[in-house]
């Protein structure tokens, strides 16, 4: 946006302003073992993406079939594995799904 302000890509569920002034930032030194490489998923974000994932997969509830394009299969499996790792998230998503 300007020399001292940047727009940050935040999740849909975040209610804070997306523009951050650089004076509020500080250098971060991370040890590989101390911090996770992949940020944790928020339960609210998973719920909001649930219908999006179902739409991409092409779930036909009437005929109980799936039509998943080959290029999306790996991405969907990776997302499913990430969701499965967090027990709380798995429980919340299954409750939301029905």
mmCIF file with all atom_site columns, C-alpha atoms in Angstrom, residues 5-97:
data_model
loop_
_atom_site.group_PDB
_atom_site.id
_atom_site.type_symbol
_atom_site.label_atom_id
_atom_site.label_alt_id
_atom_site.label_comp_id
_atom_site.label_asym_id
_atom_site.label_entity_id
_atom_site.label_seq_id
_atom_site.pdbx_PDB_ins_code
_atom_site.Cartn_x
_atom_site.Cartn_y
_atom_site.Cartn_z
_atom_site.occupancy
_atom_site.B_iso_or_equiv
_atom_site.pdbx_formal_charge
_atom_site.auth_seq_id
_atom_site.auth_comp_id
_atom_site.auth_asym_id
_atom_site.auth_atom_id
_atom_site.pdbx_PDB_model_num
ATOM 1  C CA . UNK A 1 5  ? 2.265   -0.161  5.378   1.00 0.00 ? 5  UNK A CA 1
ATOM 2  C CA . UNK A 1 6  ? 1.478   -3.566  3.922   1.00 0.00 ? 6  UNK A CA 1
ATOM 3  C CA . UNK A 1 7  ? -1.736  -5.486  3.348   1.00 0.00 ? 7  UNK A CA 1
ATOM 4  C CA . UNK A 1 8  ? -1.554  -8.951  4.917   1.00 0.00 ? 8  UNK A CA 1
ATOM 5  C CA . UNK A 1 9  ? -3.372  -12.063 3.693   1.00 0.00 ? 9  UNK A CA 1
ATOM 6  C CA . UNK A 1 10 ? -5.352  -13.108 6.786   1.00 0.00 ? 10 UNK A CA 1
ATOM 7  C CA . UNK A 1 11 ? -7.994  -15.872 7.129   1.00 0.00 ? 11 UNK A CA 1
ATOM 8  C CA . UNK A 1 12 ? -11.642 -14.955 6.469   1.00 0.00 ? 12 UNK A CA 1
ATOM 9  C CA . UNK A 1 13 ? -12.431 -15.453 10.138  1.00 0.00 ? 13 UNK A CA 1
ATOM 10 C CA . UNK A 1 14 ? -10.011 -12.736 11.283  1.00 0.00 ? 14 UNK A CA 1
ATOM 11 C CA . UNK A 1 15 ? -11.831 -9.534  12.203  1.00 0.00 ? 15 UNK A CA 1
ATOM 12 C CA . UNK A 1 16 ? -8.720  -7.364  12.438  1.00 0.00 ? 16 UNK A CA 1
ATOM 13 C CA . UNK A 1 17 ? -7.574  -4.833  9.882   1.00 0.00 ? 17 UNK A CA 1
ATOM 14 C CA . UNK A 1 18 ? -5.569  -6.350  7.024   1.00 0.00 ? 18 UNK A CA 1
ATOM 15 C CA . UNK A 1 19 ? -3.244  -3.329  6.748   1.00 0.00 ? 19 UNK A CA 1
ATOM 16 C CA . UNK A 1 20 ? -0.212  -3.362  9.059   1.00 0.00 ? 20 UNK A CA 1
ATOM 17 C CA . UNK A 1 21 ? 2.288   -0.567  9.622   1.00 0.00 ? 21 UNK A CA 1
ATOM 18 C CA . UNK A 1 22 ? 5.910   -1.749  9.589   1.00 0.00 ? 22 UNK A CA 1
ATOM 19 C CA . UNK A 1 23 ? 6.703   0.066   12.826  1.00 0.00 ? 23 UNK A CA 1
ATOM 20 C CA . UNK A 1 24 ? 4.655   -2.612  14.645  1.00 0.00 ? 24 UNK A CA 1
ATOM 21 C CA . UNK A 1 25 ? 6.703   -5.444  13.136  1.00 0.00 ? 25 UNK A CA 1
ATOM 22 C CA . UNK A 1 26 ? 9.877   -6.898  14.600  1.00 0.00 ? 26 UNK A CA 1
ATOM 23 C CA . UNK A 1 27 ? 12.406  -9.400  13.362  1.00 0.00 ? 27 UNK A CA 1
ATOM 24 C CA . UNK A 1 28 ? 11.601  -13.006 14.177  1.00 0.00 ? 28 UNK A CA 1
ATOM 25 C CA . UNK A 1 29 ? 14.326  -15.573 14.712  1.00 0.00 ? 29 UNK A CA 1
ATOM 26 C CA . UNK A 1 30 ? 12.956  -19.097 14.624  1.00 0.00 ? 30 UNK A CA 1
ATOM 27 C CA . UNK A 1 31 ? 14.569  -22.356 15.630  1.00 0.00 ? 31 UNK A CA 1
ATOM 28 C CA . UNK A 1 32 ? 13.327  -25.154 13.364  1.00 0.00 ? 32 UNK A CA 1
ATOM 29 C CA . UNK A 1 33 ? 12.370  -27.456 16.248  1.00 0.00 ? 33 UNK A CA 1
ATOM 30 C CA . UNK A 1 34 ? 10.637  -24.734 18.226  1.00 0.00 ? 34 UNK A CA 1
ATOM 31 C CA . UNK A 1 35 ? 8.078   -23.559 15.674  1.00 0.00 ? 35 UNK A CA 1
ATOM 32 C CA . UNK A 1 36 ? 5.764   -25.425 13.355  1.00 0.00 ? 36 UNK A CA 1
ATOM 33 C CA . UNK A 1 37 ? 6.287   -24.927 9.614   1.00 0.00 ? 37 UNK A CA 1
ATOM 34 C CA . UNK A 1 38 ? 2.550   -25.136 8.903   1.00 0.00 ? 38 UNK A CA 1
ATOM 35 C CA . UNK A 1 39 ? 0.279   -22.729 10.804  1.00 0.00 ? 39 UNK A CA 1
ATOM 36 C CA . UNK A 1 40 ? -2.535  -24.384 12.775  1.00 0.00 ? 40 UNK A CA 1
ATOM 37 C CA . UNK A 1 41 ? -5.997  -24.353 11.219  1.00 0.00 ? 41 UNK A CA 1
ATOM 38 C CA . UNK A 1 42 ? -8.739  -22.569 13.075  1.00 0.00 ? 42 UNK A CA 1
ATOM 39 C CA . UNK A 1 43 ? -11.996 -24.442 13.652  1.00 0.00 ? 43 UNK A CA 1
ATOM 40 C CA . UNK A 1 44 ? -14.054 -21.550 12.280  1.00 0.00 ? 44 UNK A CA 1
ATOM 41 C CA . UNK A 1 45 ? -11.910 -21.474 9.123   1.00 0.00 ? 45 UNK A CA 1
ATOM 42 C CA . UNK A 1 46 ? -12.408 -25.221 8.598   1.00 0.00 ? 46 UNK A CA 1
ATOM 43 C CA . UNK A 1 47 ? -16.164 -24.830 8.953   1.00 0.00 ? 47 UNK A CA 1
ATOM 44 C CA . UNK A 1 48 ? -16.247 -21.988 6.426   1.00 0.00 ? 48 UNK A CA 1
ATOM 45 C CA . UNK A 1 49 ? -14.224 -24.073 3.919   1.00 0.00 ? 49 UNK A CA 1
ATOM 46 C CA . UNK A 1 50 ? -16.281 -27.245 4.383   1.00 0.00 ? 50 UNK A CA 1
ATOM 47 C CA . UNK A 1 51 ? -18.881 -26.337 1.733   1.00 0.00 ? 51 UNK A CA 1
ATOM 48 C CA . UNK A 1 52 ? -16.110 -25.138 -0.591  1.00 0.00 ? 52 UNK A CA 1
ATOM 49 C CA . UNK A 1 53 ? -14.318 -28.497 -0.319  1.00 0.00 ? 53 UNK A CA 1
ATOM 50 C CA . UNK A 1 54 ? -17.564 -30.410 -0.880  1.00 0.00 ? 54 UNK A CA 1
ATOM 51 C CA . UNK A 1 55 ? -18.278 -28.276 -3.974  1.00 0.00 ? 55 UNK A CA 1
ATOM 52 C CA . UNK A 1 56 ? -14.834 -28.936 -5.459  1.00 0.00 ? 56 UNK A CA 1
ATOM 53 C CA . UNK A 1 57 ? -15.082 -32.663 -4.854  1.00 0.00 ? 57 UNK A CA 1
ATOM 54 C CA . UNK A 1 58 ? -18.385 -32.903 -6.716  1.00 0.00 ? 58 UNK A CA 1
ATOM 55 C CA . UNK A 1 59 ? -20.270 -34.925 -4.120  1.00 0.00 ? 59 UNK A CA 1
ATOM 56 C CA . UNK A 1 60 ? -23.579 -36.222 -5.441  1.00 0.00 ? 60 UNK A CA 1
ATOM 57 C CA . UNK A 1 61 ? -25.624 -37.082 -2.343  1.00 0.00 ? 61 UNK A CA 1
ATOM 58 C CA . UNK A 1 62 ? -28.547 -38.407 -4.389  1.00 0.00 ? 62 UNK A CA 1
ATOM 59 C CA . UNK A 1 63 ? -26.526 -41.163 -6.068  1.00 0.00 ? 63 UNK A CA 1
ATOM 60 C CA . UNK A 1 64 ? -23.939 -41.386 -3.257  1.00 0.00 ? 64 UNK A CA 1
ATOM 61 C CA . UNK A 1 65 ? -21.015 -40.859 -5.660  1.00 0.00 ? 65 UNK A CA 1
ATOM 62 C CA . UNK A 1 66 ? -17.894 -38.695 -5.936  1.00 0.00 ? 66 UNK A CA 1
ATOM 63 C CA . UNK A 1 67 ? -16.473 -37.080 -9.055  1.00 0.00 ? 67 UNK A CA 1
ATOM 64 C CA . UNK A 1 68 ? -13.022 -35.719 -8.208  1.00 0.00 ? 68 UNK A CA 1
ATOM 65 C CA . UNK A 1 69 ? -10.806 -34.414 -11.026 1.00 0.00 ? 69 UNK A CA 1
ATOM 66 C CA . UNK A 1 70 ? -7.369  -36.083 -10.955 1.00 0.00 ? 70 UNK A CA 1
ATOM 67 C CA . UNK A 1 71 ? -5.469  -32.819 -10.477 1.00 0.00 ? 71 UNK A CA 1
ATOM 68 C CA . UNK A 1 72 ? -7.437  -32.062 -7.295  1.00 0.00 ? 72 UNK A CA 1
ATOM 69 C CA . UNK A 1 73 ? -7.175  -35.517 -5.718  1.00 0.00 ? 73 UNK A CA 1
ATOM 70 C CA . UNK A 1 74 ? -3.718  -34.976 -4.191  1.00 0.00 ? 74 UNK A CA 1
ATOM 71 C CA . UNK A 1 75 ? -4.640  -31.540 -2.832  1.00 0.00 ? 75 UNK A CA 1
ATOM 72 C CA . UNK A 1 76 ? -7.801  -32.889 -1.243  1.00 0.00 ? 76 UNK A CA 1
ATOM 73 C CA . UNK A 1 77 ? -5.891  -35.788 0.343   1.00 0.00 ? 77 UNK A CA 1
ATOM 74 C CA . UNK A 1 78 ? -3.285  -33.376 1.750   1.00 0.00 ? 78 UNK A CA 1
ATOM 75 C CA . UNK A 1 79 ? -6.043  -31.182 3.188   1.00 0.00 ? 79 UNK A CA 1
ATOM 76 C CA . UNK A 1 80 ? -7.796  -34.202 4.671   1.00 0.00 ? 80 UNK A CA 1
ATOM 77 C CA . UNK A 1 81 ? -4.572  -35.391 6.334   1.00 0.00 ? 81 UNK A CA 1
ATOM 78 C CA . UNK A 1 82 ? -3.947  -31.933 7.818   1.00 0.00 ? 82 UNK A CA 1
ATOM 79 C CA . UNK A 1 83 ? -7.484  -31.793 9.192   1.00 0.00 ? 83 UNK A CA 1
ATOM 80 C CA . UNK A 1 84 ? -7.207  -35.320 10.584  1.00 0.00 ? 84 UNK A CA 1
ATOM 81 C CA . UNK A 1 85 ? -4.094  -34.446 12.616  1.00 0.00 ? 85 UNK A CA 1
ATOM 82 C CA . UNK A 1 86 ? -5.977  -32.164 14.961  1.00 0.00 ? 86 UNK A CA 1
ATOM 83 C CA . UNK A 1 87 ? -8.525  -34.074 17.074  1.00 0.00 ? 87 UNK A CA 1
ATOM 84 C CA . UNK A 1 88 ? -10.533 -31.008 18.025  1.00 0.00 ? 88 UNK A CA 1
ATOM 85 C CA . UNK A 1 89 ? -10.749 -29.886 14.432  1.00 0.00 ? 89 UNK A CA 1
ATOM 86 C CA . UNK A 1 90 ? -11.790 -33.359 13.284  1.00 0.00 ? 90 UNK A CA 1
ATOM 87 C CA . UNK A 1 91 ? -14.575 -33.468 15.880  1.00 0.00 ? 91 UNK A CA 1
ATOM 88 C CA . UNK A 1 92 ? -15.855 -29.991 14.999  1.00 0.00 ? 92 UNK A CA 1
ATOM 89 C CA . UNK A 1 93 ? -15.837 -30.676 11.243  1.00 0.00 ? 93 UNK A CA 1
ATOM 90 C CA . UNK A 1 94 ? -17.718 -33.959 11.656  1.00 0.00 ? 94 UNK A CA 1
ATOM 91 C CA . UNK A 1 95 ? -20.331 -32.197 13.828  1.00 0.00 ? 95 UNK A CA 1
ATOM 92 C CA . UNK A 1 96 ? -20.693 -29.464 11.196  1.00 0.00 ? 96 UNK A CA 1
ATOM 93 C CA . UNK A 1 97 ? -21.012 -32.041 8.401   1.00 0.00 ? 97 UNK A CA 1
#
